């Protein structure tokens, strides 16, 4: 029996989470790249000295699901007797850390009076780590070596002193060395904040109290999750969905999920999923685990504190050599943007009938990763623009999906148009919603986004990492699917080129790229939607009067009033 009462545990929980949040603020405010300081493509967390996750800031779900396994692997290579105060370890190797190469983890031990007491960790997506294309995520990569520099857990700081040799190695092996180093320094600063705050807690209470609070919080989350599982029916539930090619071919790639609920535990089994792909959409075991953790927590108990205890009741079965657990040296860079989202879709789909009131129709189904990079001959330096674009959220049982938002495994912000145009030789011609893209339903899906970028110089390469260009995000319980995504390039002479969802190619001055992301699926039969809600969507431009009549059986007059007689006839009211 724990000596910590409920009130004290709540105080300590908030203390730990406040530290993680302050780490995140520090990282964002001191970063150099637009990808972190504007888009917030980073995450922060603190751990027990044994590597058990204690608390994480509310950042990117994919990152946060990865970090527990990363820290455990670091401790295998650097056990306690090999760590010193002031150390900081970098790792980005997907076959150790579980993510892709641009995601660099920074792990720092926290000592108090010579004793290891905790660990601080953060992850930041760097705008370039080398490889065959700017941004380090070419869809043409066929092995991990094409994707950039691999860091297999190296100390960038030893005993509090920065290792200048490691710094030079990083700087000279990436295209945007200044930005990468600036973000590395920001990661160091974030972990330094964690160290100071953990020591403050220890001095306020004691080492023993802090340790006991950490472990009790983990046990509490485990109890909460197991209790949530006990409330639902035992059984086996399945679902399958597809990725639209791997960048090398456009053949569909099957992801098949079987979920078994057994009293107070759950297994997620991916047997039957396709073999690993030649192109870079392979999902490492860490990424696949993160997807399962996120989706099940969202469905079972969204409010449980996320830590190591939250996931103890979940067993993951991901066969080696498949799209969800590839063998080395398969390329993996695009799995974060696409495969992770599809894995999540299959888990939501599998449990939709069991938990209809908690379920969500399919979201846009991709992070729509987009990058443009190259050498700026005017300013004599490399530039790398990276962004993921939001889309339509799937509708839920009691509300519409949100419009133009990041969903499921991603939680980053957009890069403001002003920042893009000030930082890069681009002109943003428009940035808007894609009208008519929402899946119709009693509750409609969210609409997608459109951004149109014109290149103002030569010598750049673009990479698009998207999906749902062919297969519509599905609806639930009679709801219709959302409109698919698209990407076009218009040449200066007016020629328009239509791209598939995954492409890496050179682009020229005055080329204009237009991206449209998918809408979310609808929930429930469209003719059950409130008539006033349909009218409001027409007024806002989200749907046309033709869509209102066709999908919702609502007739709207030219003056934006309801034609009640015609509507009543269509709806048989």
JSON list of N, CA, C and O in Angstrom, two decimals, residues 325-344:
[
{"chain": "A", "resi": 325, "resn": "UNK", "atom": "N", "xyz": [6.77, -3.73, -39.06]},
{"chain": "A", "resi": 325, "resn": "UNK", "atom": "CA", "xyz": [7.95, -4.08, -38.27]},
{"chain": "A", "resi": 325, "resn": "UNK", "atom": "C", "xyz": [9.04, -4.59, -39.21]},
{"chain": "A", "resi": 325, "resn": "UNK", "atom": "O", "xyz": [9.34, -5.79, -39.27]},
{"chain": "A", "resi": 326, "resn": "UNK", "atom": "N", "xyz": [9.67, -3.70, -39.99]},
{"chain": "A", "resi": 326, "resn": "UNK", "atom": "CA", "xyz": [10.57, -4.13, -41.06]},
{"chain": "A", "resi": 326, "resn": "UNK", "atom": "C", "xyz": [11.92, -4.61, -40.55]},
{"chain": "A", "resi": 326, "resn": "UNK", "atom": "O", "xyz": [12.34, -4.28, -39.45]},
{"chain": "A", "resi": 327, "resn": "UNK", "atom": "N", "xyz": [12.59, -5.35, -41.39]},
{"chain": "A", "resi": 327, "resn": "UNK", "atom": "CA", "xyz": [13.98, -5.74, -41.12]},
{"chain": "A", "resi": 327, "resn": "UNK", "atom": "C", "xyz": [14.93, -4.67, -41.65]},
{"chain": "A", "resi": 327, "resn": "UNK", "atom": "O", "xyz": [14.67, -4.03, -42.68]},
{"chain": "A", "resi": 328, "resn": "UNK", "atom": "N", "xyz": [16.03, -4.47, -40.94]},
{"chain": "A", "resi": 328, "resn": "UNK", "atom": "CA", "xyz": [17.11, -3.60, -41.39]},
{"chain": "A", "resi": 328, "resn": "UNK", "atom": "C", "xyz": [17.64, -4.11, -42.73]},
{"chain": "A", "resi": 328, "resn": "UNK", "atom": "O", "xyz": [17.73, -5.32, -42.93]},
{"chain": "A", "resi": 329, "resn": "UNK", "atom": "N", "xyz": [17.98, -3.25, -43.69]},
{"chain": "A", "resi": 329, "resn": "UNK", "atom": "CA", "xyz": [18.03, -1.79, -43.65]},
{"chain": "A", "resi": 329, "resn": "UNK", "atom": "C", "xyz": [16.89, -1.10, -44.39]},
{"chain": "A", "resi": 329, "resn": "UNK", "atom": "O", "xyz": [17.11, -0.13, -45.12]},
{"chain": "A", "resi": 330, "resn": "UNK", "atom": "N", "xyz": [15.67, -1.58, -44.23]},
{"chain": "A", "resi": 330, "resn": "UNK", "atom": "CA", "xyz": [14.54, -1.01, -44.95]},
{"chain": "A", "resi": 330, "resn": "UNK", "atom": "C", "xyz": [14.39, 0.49, -44.66]},
{"chain": "A", "resi": 330, "resn": "UNK", "atom": "O", "xyz": [14.61, 0.93, -43.53]},
{"chain": "A", "resi": 331, "resn": "UNK", "atom": "N", "xyz": [14.02, 1.29, -45.67]},
{"chain": "A", "resi": 331, "resn": "UNK", "atom": "CA", "xyz": [13.82, 2.73, -45.44]},
{"chain": "A", "resi": 331, "resn": "UNK", "atom": "C", "xyz": [12.51, 2.96, -44.68]},
{"chain": "A", "resi": 331, "resn": "UNK", "atom": "O", "xyz": [11.54, 2.23, -44.85]},
{"chain": "A", "resi": 332, "resn": "UNK", "atom": "N", "xyz": [12.48, 4.00, -43.85]},
{"chain": "A", "resi": 332, "resn": "UNK", "atom": "CA", "xyz": [11.34, 4.19, -42.95]},
{"chain": "A", "resi": 332, "resn": "UNK", "atom": "C", "xyz": [10.84, 5.64, -42.88]},
{"chain": "A", "resi": 332, "resn": "UNK", "atom": "O", "xyz": [9.90, 5.93, -42.14]},
{"chain": "A", "resi": 333, "resn": "UNK", "atom": "N", "xyz": [11.46, 6.55, -43.63]},
{"chain": "A", "resi": 333, "resn": "UNK", "atom": "CA", "xyz": [11.23, 7.98, -43.37]},
{"chain": "A", "resi": 333, "resn": "UNK", "atom": "C", "xyz": [9.79, 8.42, -43.51]},
{"chain": "A", "resi": 333, "resn": "UNK", "atom": "O", "xyz": [9.34, 9.33, -42.81]},
{"chain": "A", "resi": 334, "resn": "UNK", "atom": "N", "xyz": [9.03, 7.82, -44.42]},
{"chain": "A", "resi": 334, "resn": "UNK", "atom": "CA", "xyz": [7.67, 8.27, -44.67]},
{"chain": "A", "resi": 334, "resn": "UNK", "atom": "C", "xyz": [6.60, 7.57, -43.83]},
{"chain": "A", "resi": 334, "resn": "UNK", "atom": "O", "xyz": [5.43, 7.93, -43.90]},
{"chain": "A", "resi": 335, "resn": "UNK", "atom": "N", "xyz": [6.99, 6.61, -43.02]},
{"chain": "A", "resi": 335, "resn": "UNK", "atom": "CA", "xyz": [6.01, 5.90, -42.19]},
{"chain": "A", "resi": 335, "resn": "UNK", "atom": "C", "xyz": [5.36, 6.85, -41.18]},
{"chain": "A", "resi": 335, "resn": "UNK", "atom": "O", "xyz": [4.17, 6.73, -40.89]},
{"chain": "A", "resi": 336, "resn": "UNK", "atom": "N", "xyz": [6.14, 7.78, -40.63]},
{"chain": "A", "resi": 336, "resn": "UNK", "atom": "CA", "xyz": [5.57, 8.70, -39.65]},
{"chain": "A", "resi": 336, "resn": "UNK", "atom": "C", "xyz": [4.40, 9.47, -40.24]},
{"chain": "A", "resi": 336, "resn": "UNK", "atom": "O", "xyz": [3.38, 9.68, -39.58]},
{"chain": "A", "resi": 337, "resn": "UNK", "atom": "N", "xyz": [4.54, 9.92, -41.50]},
{"chain": "A", "resi": 337, "resn": "UNK", "atom": "CA", "xyz": [3.51, 10.76, -42.10]},
{"chain": "A", "resi": 337, "resn": "UNK", "atom": "C", "xyz": [2.29, 9.97, -42.54]},
{"chain": "A", "resi": 337, "resn": "UNK", "atom": "O", "xyz": [1.18, 10.50, -42.52]},
{"chain": "A", "resi": 338, "resn": "UNK", "atom": "N", "xyz": [2.48, 8.71, -42.93]},
{"chain": "A", "resi": 338, "resn": "UNK", "atom": "CA", "xyz": [1.38, 7.98, -43.55]},
{"chain": "A", "resi": 338, "resn": "UNK", "atom": "C", "xyz": [1.03, 6.66, -42.88]},
{"chain": "A", "resi": 338, "resn": "UNK", "atom": "O", "xyz": [-0.12, 6.44, -42.49]},
{"chain": "A", "resi": 339, "resn": "UNK", "atom": "N", "xyz": [2.00, 5.77, -42.74]},
{"chain": "A", "resi": 339, "resn": "UNK", "atom": "CA", "xyz": [1.70, 4.44, -42.20]},
{"chain": "A", "resi": 339, "resn": "UNK", "atom": "C", "xyz": [1.18, 4.54, -40.77]},
{"chain": "A", "resi": 339, "resn": "UNK", "atom": "O", "xyz": [0.27, 3.79, -40.38]},
{"chain": "A", "resi": 340, "resn": "UNK", "atom": "N", "xyz": [1.73, 5.44, -40.00]},
{"chain": "A", "resi": 340, "resn": "UNK", "atom": "CA", "xyz": [1.26, 5.61, -38.62]},
{"chain": "A", "resi": 340, "resn": "UNK", "atom": "C", "xyz": [-0.23, 5.97, -38.59]},
{"chain": "A", "resi": 340, "resn": "UNK", "atom": "O", "xyz": [-0.99, 5.46, -37.76]},
{"chain": "A", "resi": 341, "resn": "UNK", "atom": "N", "xyz": [-0.64, 6.82, -39.52]},
{"chain": "A", "resi": 341, "resn": "UNK", "atom": "CA", "xyz": [-2.05, 7.23, -39.55]},
{"chain": "A", "resi": 341, "resn": "UNK", "atom": "C", "xyz": [-2.95, 6.08, -39.97]},
{"chain": "A", "resi": 341, "resn": "UNK", "atom": "O", "xyz": [-4.07, 5.93, -39.47]},
{"chain": "A", "resi": 342, "resn": "UNK", "atom": "N", "xyz": [-2.45, 5.24, -40.89]},
{"chain": "A", "resi": 342, "resn": "UNK", "atom": "CA", "xyz": [-3.28, 4.12, -41.33]},
{"chain": "A", "resi": 342, "resn": "UNK", "atom": "C", "xyz": [-3.40, 3.05, -40.27]},
{"chain": "A", "resi": 342, "resn": "UNK", "atom": "O", "xyz": [-4.44, 2.41, -40.11]},
{"chain": "A", "resi": 343, "resn": "UNK", "atom": "N", "xyz": [-2.31, 2.82, -39.53]},
{"chain": "A", "resi": 343, "resn": "UNK", "atom": "CA", "xyz": [-2.38, 1.87, -38.41]},
{"chain": "A", "resi": 343, "resn": "UNK", "atom": "C", "xyz": [-3.43, 2.33, -37.41]},
{"chain": "A", "resi": 343, "resn": "UNK", "atom": "O", "xyz": [-4.26, 1.55, -36.93]},
{"chain": "A", "resi": 344, "resn": "UNK", "atom": "N", "xyz": [-3.41, 3.61, -37.11]},
{"chain": "A", "resi": 344, "resn": "UNK", "atom": "CA", "xyz": [-4.39, 4.16, -36.17]},
{"chain": "A", "resi": 344, "resn": "UNK", "atom": "C", "xyz": [-5.80, 3.99, -36.70]},
{"chain": "A", "resi": 344, "resn": "UNK", "atom": "O", "xyz": [-6.72, 3.63, -35.94]}
]
